[in-house]
Each structure stands twice: as structure tokens, then as C-alpha cells.
XYZ file of C-alpha atoms in Angstrom:
369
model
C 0.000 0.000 0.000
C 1.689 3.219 -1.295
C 0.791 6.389 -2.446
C 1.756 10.507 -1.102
C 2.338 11.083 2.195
C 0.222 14.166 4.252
C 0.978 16.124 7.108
C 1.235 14.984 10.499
C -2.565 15.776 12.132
C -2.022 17.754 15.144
C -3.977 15.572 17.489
C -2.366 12.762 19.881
C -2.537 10.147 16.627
C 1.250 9.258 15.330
C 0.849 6.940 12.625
C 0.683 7.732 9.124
C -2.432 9.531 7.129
C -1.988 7.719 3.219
C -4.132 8.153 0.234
C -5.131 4.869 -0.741
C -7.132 2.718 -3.717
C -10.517 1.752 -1.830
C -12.857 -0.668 -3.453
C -11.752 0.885 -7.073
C -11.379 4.571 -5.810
C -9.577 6.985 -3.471
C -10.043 6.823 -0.222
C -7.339 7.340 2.920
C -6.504 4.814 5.637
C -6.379 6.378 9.132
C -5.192 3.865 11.923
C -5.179 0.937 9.346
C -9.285 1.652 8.707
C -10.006 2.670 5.287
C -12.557 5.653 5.449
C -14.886 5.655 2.649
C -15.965 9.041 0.607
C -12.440 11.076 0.392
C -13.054 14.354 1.819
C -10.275 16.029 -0.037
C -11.645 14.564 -3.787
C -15.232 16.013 -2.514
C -13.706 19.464 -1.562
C -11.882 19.423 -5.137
C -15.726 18.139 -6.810
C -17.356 21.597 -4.788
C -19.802 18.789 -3.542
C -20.863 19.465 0.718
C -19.684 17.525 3.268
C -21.299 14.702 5.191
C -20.999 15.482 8.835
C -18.234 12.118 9.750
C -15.866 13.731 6.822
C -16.067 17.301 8.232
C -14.853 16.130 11.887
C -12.801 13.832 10.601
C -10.466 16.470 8.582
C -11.011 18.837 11.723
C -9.885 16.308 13.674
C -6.736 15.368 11.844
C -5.334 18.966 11.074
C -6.744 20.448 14.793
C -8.696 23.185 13.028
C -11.732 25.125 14.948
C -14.705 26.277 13.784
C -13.617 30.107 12.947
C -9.541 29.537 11.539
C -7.701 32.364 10.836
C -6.737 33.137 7.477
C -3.060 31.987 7.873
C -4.876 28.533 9.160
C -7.056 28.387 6.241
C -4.335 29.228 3.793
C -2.288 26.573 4.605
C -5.134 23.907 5.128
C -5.216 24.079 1.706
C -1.702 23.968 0.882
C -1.697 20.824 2.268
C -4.722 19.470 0.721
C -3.518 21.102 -2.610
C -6.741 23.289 -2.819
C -7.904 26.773 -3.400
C -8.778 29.089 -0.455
C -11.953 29.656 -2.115
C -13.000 26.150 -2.076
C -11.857 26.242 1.910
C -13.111 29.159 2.760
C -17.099 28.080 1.316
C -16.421 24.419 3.114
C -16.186 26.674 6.343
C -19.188 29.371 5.504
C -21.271 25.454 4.844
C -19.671 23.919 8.246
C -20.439 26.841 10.411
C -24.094 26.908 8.490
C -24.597 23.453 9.489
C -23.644 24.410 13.117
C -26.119 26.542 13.556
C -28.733 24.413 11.725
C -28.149 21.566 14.427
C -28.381 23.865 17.243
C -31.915 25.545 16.270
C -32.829 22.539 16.114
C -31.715 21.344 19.243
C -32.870 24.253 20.831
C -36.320 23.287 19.299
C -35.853 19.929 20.970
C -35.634 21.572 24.451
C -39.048 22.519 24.217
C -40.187 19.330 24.728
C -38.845 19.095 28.184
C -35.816 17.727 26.663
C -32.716 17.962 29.406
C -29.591 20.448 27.984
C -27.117 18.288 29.149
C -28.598 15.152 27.378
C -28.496 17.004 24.319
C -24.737 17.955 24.555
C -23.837 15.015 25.480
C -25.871 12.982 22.438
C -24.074 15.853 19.779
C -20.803 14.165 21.695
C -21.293 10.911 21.182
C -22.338 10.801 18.203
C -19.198 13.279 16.896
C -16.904 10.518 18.588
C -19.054 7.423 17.538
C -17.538 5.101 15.488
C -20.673 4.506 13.892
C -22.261 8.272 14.519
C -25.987 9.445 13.926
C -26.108 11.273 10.559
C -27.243 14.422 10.209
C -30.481 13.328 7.967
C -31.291 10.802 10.968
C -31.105 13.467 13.476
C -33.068 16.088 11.398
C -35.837 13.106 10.814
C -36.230 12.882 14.602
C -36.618 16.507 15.440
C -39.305 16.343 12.754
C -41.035 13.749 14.285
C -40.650 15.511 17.918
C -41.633 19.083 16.015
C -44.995 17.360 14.430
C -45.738 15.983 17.329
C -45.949 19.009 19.251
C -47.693 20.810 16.825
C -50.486 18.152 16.639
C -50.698 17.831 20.828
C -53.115 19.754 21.635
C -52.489 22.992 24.445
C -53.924 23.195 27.836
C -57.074 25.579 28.237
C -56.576 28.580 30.087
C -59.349 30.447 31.909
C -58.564 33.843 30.027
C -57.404 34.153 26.737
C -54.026 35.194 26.555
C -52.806 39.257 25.875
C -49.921 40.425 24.867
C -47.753 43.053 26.979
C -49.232 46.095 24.818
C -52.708 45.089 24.373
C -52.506 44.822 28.784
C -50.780 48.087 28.789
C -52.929 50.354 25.870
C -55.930 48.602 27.545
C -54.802 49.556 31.005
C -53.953 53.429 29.650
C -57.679 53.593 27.841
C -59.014 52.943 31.647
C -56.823 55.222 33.554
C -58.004 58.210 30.171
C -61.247 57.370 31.173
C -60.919 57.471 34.830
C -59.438 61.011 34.828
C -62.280 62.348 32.258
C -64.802 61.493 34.638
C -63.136 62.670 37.647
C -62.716 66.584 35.599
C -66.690 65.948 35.008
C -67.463 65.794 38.246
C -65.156 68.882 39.227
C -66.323 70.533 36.582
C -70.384 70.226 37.487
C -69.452 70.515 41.338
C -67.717 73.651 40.073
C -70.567 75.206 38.316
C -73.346 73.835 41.239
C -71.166 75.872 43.546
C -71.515 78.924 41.383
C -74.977 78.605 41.026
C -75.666 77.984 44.734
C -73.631 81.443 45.513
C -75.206 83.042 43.323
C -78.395 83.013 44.985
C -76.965 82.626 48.440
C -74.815 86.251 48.275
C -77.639 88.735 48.385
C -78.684 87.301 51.771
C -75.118 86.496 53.103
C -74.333 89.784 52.370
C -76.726 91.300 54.532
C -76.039 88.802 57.324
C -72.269 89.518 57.111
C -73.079 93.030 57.059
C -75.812 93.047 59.951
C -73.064 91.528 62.133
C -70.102 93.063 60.885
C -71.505 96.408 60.412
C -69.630 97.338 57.377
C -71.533 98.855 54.157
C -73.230 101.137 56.696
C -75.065 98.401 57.285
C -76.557 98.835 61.218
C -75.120 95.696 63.387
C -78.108 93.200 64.844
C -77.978 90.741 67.517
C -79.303 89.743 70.670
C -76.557 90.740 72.922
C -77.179 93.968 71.471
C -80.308 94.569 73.334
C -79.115 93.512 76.761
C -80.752 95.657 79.645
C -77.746 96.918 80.746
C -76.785 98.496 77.354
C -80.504 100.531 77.333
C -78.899 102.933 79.556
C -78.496 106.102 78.659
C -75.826 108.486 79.068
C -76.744 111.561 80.185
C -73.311 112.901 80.958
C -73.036 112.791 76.797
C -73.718 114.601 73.974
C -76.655 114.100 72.088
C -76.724 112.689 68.105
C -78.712 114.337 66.153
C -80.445 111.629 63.666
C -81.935 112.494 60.586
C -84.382 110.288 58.086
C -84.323 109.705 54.341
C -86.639 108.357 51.940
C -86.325 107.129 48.490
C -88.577 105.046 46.049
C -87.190 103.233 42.676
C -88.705 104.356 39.658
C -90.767 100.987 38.920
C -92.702 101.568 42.073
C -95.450 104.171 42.123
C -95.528 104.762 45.752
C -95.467 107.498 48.084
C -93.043 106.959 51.090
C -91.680 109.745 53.324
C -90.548 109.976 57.350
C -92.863 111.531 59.569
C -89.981 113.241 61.104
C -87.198 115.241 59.625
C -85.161 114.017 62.892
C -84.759 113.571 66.582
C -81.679 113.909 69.321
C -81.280 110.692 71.023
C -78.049 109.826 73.774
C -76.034 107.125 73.619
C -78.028 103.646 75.049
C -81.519 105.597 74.519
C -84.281 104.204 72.612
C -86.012 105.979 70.240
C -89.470 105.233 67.960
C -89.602 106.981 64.543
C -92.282 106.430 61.291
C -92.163 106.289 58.368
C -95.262 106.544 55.966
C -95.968 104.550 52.557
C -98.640 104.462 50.123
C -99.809 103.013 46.885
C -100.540 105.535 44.405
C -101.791 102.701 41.433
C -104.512 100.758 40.604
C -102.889 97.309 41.400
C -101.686 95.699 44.478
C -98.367 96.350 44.852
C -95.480 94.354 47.243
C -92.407 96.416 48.109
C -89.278 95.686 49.762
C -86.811 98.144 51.568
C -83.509 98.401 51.973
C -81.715 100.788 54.722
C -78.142 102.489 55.143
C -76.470 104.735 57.570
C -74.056 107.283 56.818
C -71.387 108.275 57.978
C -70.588 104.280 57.344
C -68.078 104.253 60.557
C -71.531 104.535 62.447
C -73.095 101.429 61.889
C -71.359 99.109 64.529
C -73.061 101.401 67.131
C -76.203 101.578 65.510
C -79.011 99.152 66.387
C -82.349 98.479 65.329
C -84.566 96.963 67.548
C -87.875 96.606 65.366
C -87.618 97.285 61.762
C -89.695 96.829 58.441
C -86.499 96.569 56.120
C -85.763 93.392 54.242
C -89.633 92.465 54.572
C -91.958 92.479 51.742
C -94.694 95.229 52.067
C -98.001 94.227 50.769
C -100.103 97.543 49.649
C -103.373 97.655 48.423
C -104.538 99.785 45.563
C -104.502 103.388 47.328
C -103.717 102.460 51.065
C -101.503 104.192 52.786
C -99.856 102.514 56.018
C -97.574 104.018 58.626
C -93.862 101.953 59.479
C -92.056 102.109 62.688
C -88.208 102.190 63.164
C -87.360 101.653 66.700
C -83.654 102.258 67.561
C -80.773 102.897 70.029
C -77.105 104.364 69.441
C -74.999 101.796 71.609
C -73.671 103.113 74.576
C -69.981 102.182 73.239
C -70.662 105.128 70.917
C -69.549 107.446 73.932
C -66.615 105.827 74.034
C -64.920 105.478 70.718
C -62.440 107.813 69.499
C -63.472 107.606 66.622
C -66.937 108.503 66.860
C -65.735 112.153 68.659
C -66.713 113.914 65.161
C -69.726 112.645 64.481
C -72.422 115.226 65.754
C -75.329 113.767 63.126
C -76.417 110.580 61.505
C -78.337 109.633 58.278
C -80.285 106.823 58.020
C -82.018 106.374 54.568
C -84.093 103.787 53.563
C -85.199 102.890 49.813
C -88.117 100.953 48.639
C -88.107 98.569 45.371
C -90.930 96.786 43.725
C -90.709 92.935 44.645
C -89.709 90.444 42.330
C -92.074 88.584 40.196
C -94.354 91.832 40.185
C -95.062 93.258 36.779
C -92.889 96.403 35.858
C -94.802 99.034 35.141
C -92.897 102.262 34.589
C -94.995 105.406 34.065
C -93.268 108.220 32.010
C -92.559 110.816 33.794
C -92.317 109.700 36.951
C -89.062 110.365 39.243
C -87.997 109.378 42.811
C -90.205 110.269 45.496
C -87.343 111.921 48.083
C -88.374 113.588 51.538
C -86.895 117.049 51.988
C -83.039 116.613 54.116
């Protein structure tokens, strides 16, 4: 048995690697075995591989998966080829690397243990009599059919994916926060409303107790016995009425009295008298002030029409009390050193939800001052 003489392989074998005549062709006789389907003639015939004639010339030349390009250069030196040829039986090696291990990673799915796996890709690398490739493929077939055919456990819920959860999950919260601004927005606008019909009376309740506006201050501790006292050893305050009448009400109204002199923590009874110059029956209200406005925390009215709706008959004519005290704290306060006289006005308006009924011509019906 003759023939040309190879490199050494660079594994731990020391005997010789010969091309030899093989049942009428070439073939190459490693450790006194002939090996059938000569790599090298394959190579030089561009045909692929089989997967024993790949690791076997790996094996013999101790070549990795990724050589360099001095490695590859002179792998084929040695196997008289061209890098090209080389270079593609690499590119198809590595190809076939990855192949196997998608489709051992398929196999894994199946419950299939990692190590197992590794160690069958072993065995059957160092076999003498190794799995092909086609017999391999054939079972992860079978395993991949299978598994497509089983059929999947039923869930409860249909499955989601991550964005359906989360754009279903940000549609709620959207929703969520539009009907929270609705409700802010009609509490908003109840509150308005509600205001709006509650200031006209708050306003005189703030005013009756604060005294500002000229507003005279109301209240029970106001008409104590002990604050009805008069003090003589004061001045007196001159006090001086005022009438007015809007121009939608056709009434007569005027004081009785142009004024009085009262003392501080005296009581004191004035009229006032009203009448209803139309044809209709007519319901007034009245409204009051006292000037100067720095006053009315010491003024206090005991008995009072103001702020009461005044039913008058076509052509009566009824008389209205205002019964009164300056408080006694009046003779006290700085303030109130300069004050000699005080003005209290009151103004009647025609009810609401009477008809208007403005007569040409007609002004304000003032008492003289």
C-alpha cells in the first residue's frame, strides 16, 4: 500500500495519514481503517460535506470552527486546494452548526434535558458509527410534528400580549381622569350657582353683624338691659331720616320726622309713611343704610320693616315704625368724637315677580333733608 504522504494531524494520533485505492477509488486509511468518501476529492468536486468527513479532517489537522486566514491558507496547501474552495467548506460547516443547534434548541421545548443534548451531539461526533445528520433532522421532525399536533392546555382567560394589557390599562386610567374633571367641573358650576343666589342674603347677614356697608349691626346681645342705659353725661346725636322710592314703584313713602336727638343707650321710635298711588296691588321691599358708614357698629335696630316684603293695596296708605338705640360704646370710641349727626335712609323697590310698570314721567319720590 503506497501512495503521497500528508501532514502529520495535530492531534495525539502518530501513525501515518496515506491516500489509498478503496474498493476501485480513493479513499485514505487512518489507523489501518479505510474511510470511505475522500473528503479532499469532494472538496476538489465543490460537492458538501457529510458530517463524519467534516470532523474527521477537523480532527486530523486540529482546526476550529472560525480559523484564521493563515490557518485556512495553509489547510489548503496541504490538501492542494484553493482558499476559495476552503473558505465556502467553512461558511457550509459553520451553516450546518447553527442548523443543528436551532434545532436542538427546538428539541428543548419538549422538556428535553440540555445536558442530554450535549452530550448525544458528543457521542455521536466521537461514535464510530455516529448518527447522521439526515437521521437526526428526521427525529426533530417527528418531535416538532408531534408538538404541533398535541393539543395545548385551556386557560381560563385568553391570553394578551404586553401592549394590548398596557394600551388597555392606559384607555381605563383616560377614562378614569375624564370622569373625575366631570365631576369637578359640574361641582364647580353647582357651587356657582348655589352662591349666586346665596350672596344677596349672606351679604346682609355679614353686614348686619359686621356692620360694614353702613349696614346697622343686629344681635341679641345687642339689646341687653344693661346696654338701654343712657348716658346723660353725653352729647346728644342728632339723627336724621331719608326716603327714596325706585322708579318701577309708584308709591309714596316719606318719614314723619325730619329728625330727633337721642343719647347714647336711649331708645327711640320713629315712622315712616308709605302708600300706593296705582290701581294694582303692589309688594315692596326696603332696603336701609347709615351714613357716615363708621356709624353702623353702634347703631341698632330693635324693630324694623327693612328686608320684609310690604303688601299695599290699591290706594292704602300705612304708617312703618323704626325703633332704635345708638350703643352706649358710641360714647366711648375715638373715633366717633366727630360725628355730631347721623343719616339713616331707607329705599323701597318693587318685589320680584311683580309686573314692571314704569310710568313716564315719573321720578324718585325723596323727603326734603
Amino acid at each position: 500500500m503506497g501512495g503521497h504522504h500528508l501532514p502529520q494531524p495535530q492531534q495525539q494520533h502518530h501513525f501515518g495519514y496515506f491516500q489509498v485505492q478503496v474498493e476501485g477509488g480513493h479513499g485514505f486509511n487512518y489507523g489501518g481503517q479505510a474511510v470511505p468518501s475522500p473528503p479532499v476529492s469532494s472538496l476538489k468536486r465543490r460537492r458538501r460535506l457529510t458530517t463524519e468527513e467534516s470532523e474527521f479532517l477537523l480532527r486530523q489537522f486540529g482546526i476550529n470552527e472560525r480559523p484564521t486566514a493563515q490557518e485556512r491558507e495553509g489547510f489548503a496547501k496541504h490538501l492542494k486546494l484553493d482558499r476559495r474552495t476552503i473558505q465556502v467548506w467553512f461558511q457550509n460547516r459553520r451553516a450546518k452548526l447553527k442548523r443543528d443547534e436551532r434545532a436542538e434548541d427546538m428539541g428543548k421545548i419538549h422538556g428535553q434535558d440540555e445536558e442530554d443534548e450535549q452530550n448525544s451531539v458528543v457521542r455521536n461526533i466521537a461514535s464510530p458509527c455516529p448518527v447522521s445528520a439526515t437521521t437526526y433532522n428526521q427525529r426533530v421532525t417527528q418531535r416538532l410534528r408531534s408538538y404541533a399536533t398535541s393539543t395545548p392546555p385551556q386557560s381560563s382567560q385568553p391570553s394578551r400580549s404586553p401592549a394590548f394589557t398596557e394600551a388597555a390599562g392606559s384607555r381605563k386610567r383616560v377614562k378614569a381622569k375624564n370622569t373625575n374633571m366631570l365631576y369637578y367641573t359640574a361641582s364647580i358650576l353647582l357651587g356657582t350657582l348655589g352662591l349666586s343666589y346665596a350672596a344677596v342674603p349672606l351679604y346682609r347677614m355679614f353686614c348686619s353683624a359686621t356692620g360694614m356697608g353702613g349696614a346697622p349691626m343686629v344681635g341679641e346681645t345687642k339689646f341687653a338691659p344693661e346696654r338701654l342705659v343712657p348716658r346723660d353725661n353725653h352729647r346728644r346725636v342728632k339723627v336724621r331720616f331719608n326716603s327714596d322710592t325706585s322708579t318701577s314703584l309708584q308709591w309714596s313713602f316719606v318719614p314723619q320726622q325730619r329728625q330727633i336727638s337721642v343719647l347714647p343707650g336711649e331708645t327711640a321710635l320713629a315712622f315712616y309713611t308709605a302708600k300706593n298711588n296705582s290701581k294694582d296691588d303692589v309688594i315692596g321691599i326696603a332696603t336701609y343704610n347709615v351714613t357716615p358708614s363708621k356709624v353702623a357698629p353702634h347703631f341698632n335696630k330693635i324693630q324694623c320693616f327693612c328686608f320684609e316684603e310690604q303688601k299695599l293695596m290699591a290706594g292704602e296708605q300705612v304708617d312703618m315704625p323704626i325703633f332704635f338705640f345708638l350703643d352706649p360704646e358710641f360714647a366711648e370710641d375715638p373715633d366717633m368724637a366727630d360725628v355730631d349727626t347721623v343719616v339713616l335712609s331707607y329705599t323701597f323697590f318693587k318685589a320680584r315677580g311683580m309686573p314692571f310698570e314704569k310710568q313716564p314721567g315719573l321720578s324718585d319720590q325723596q323727603s326734603p333733608k
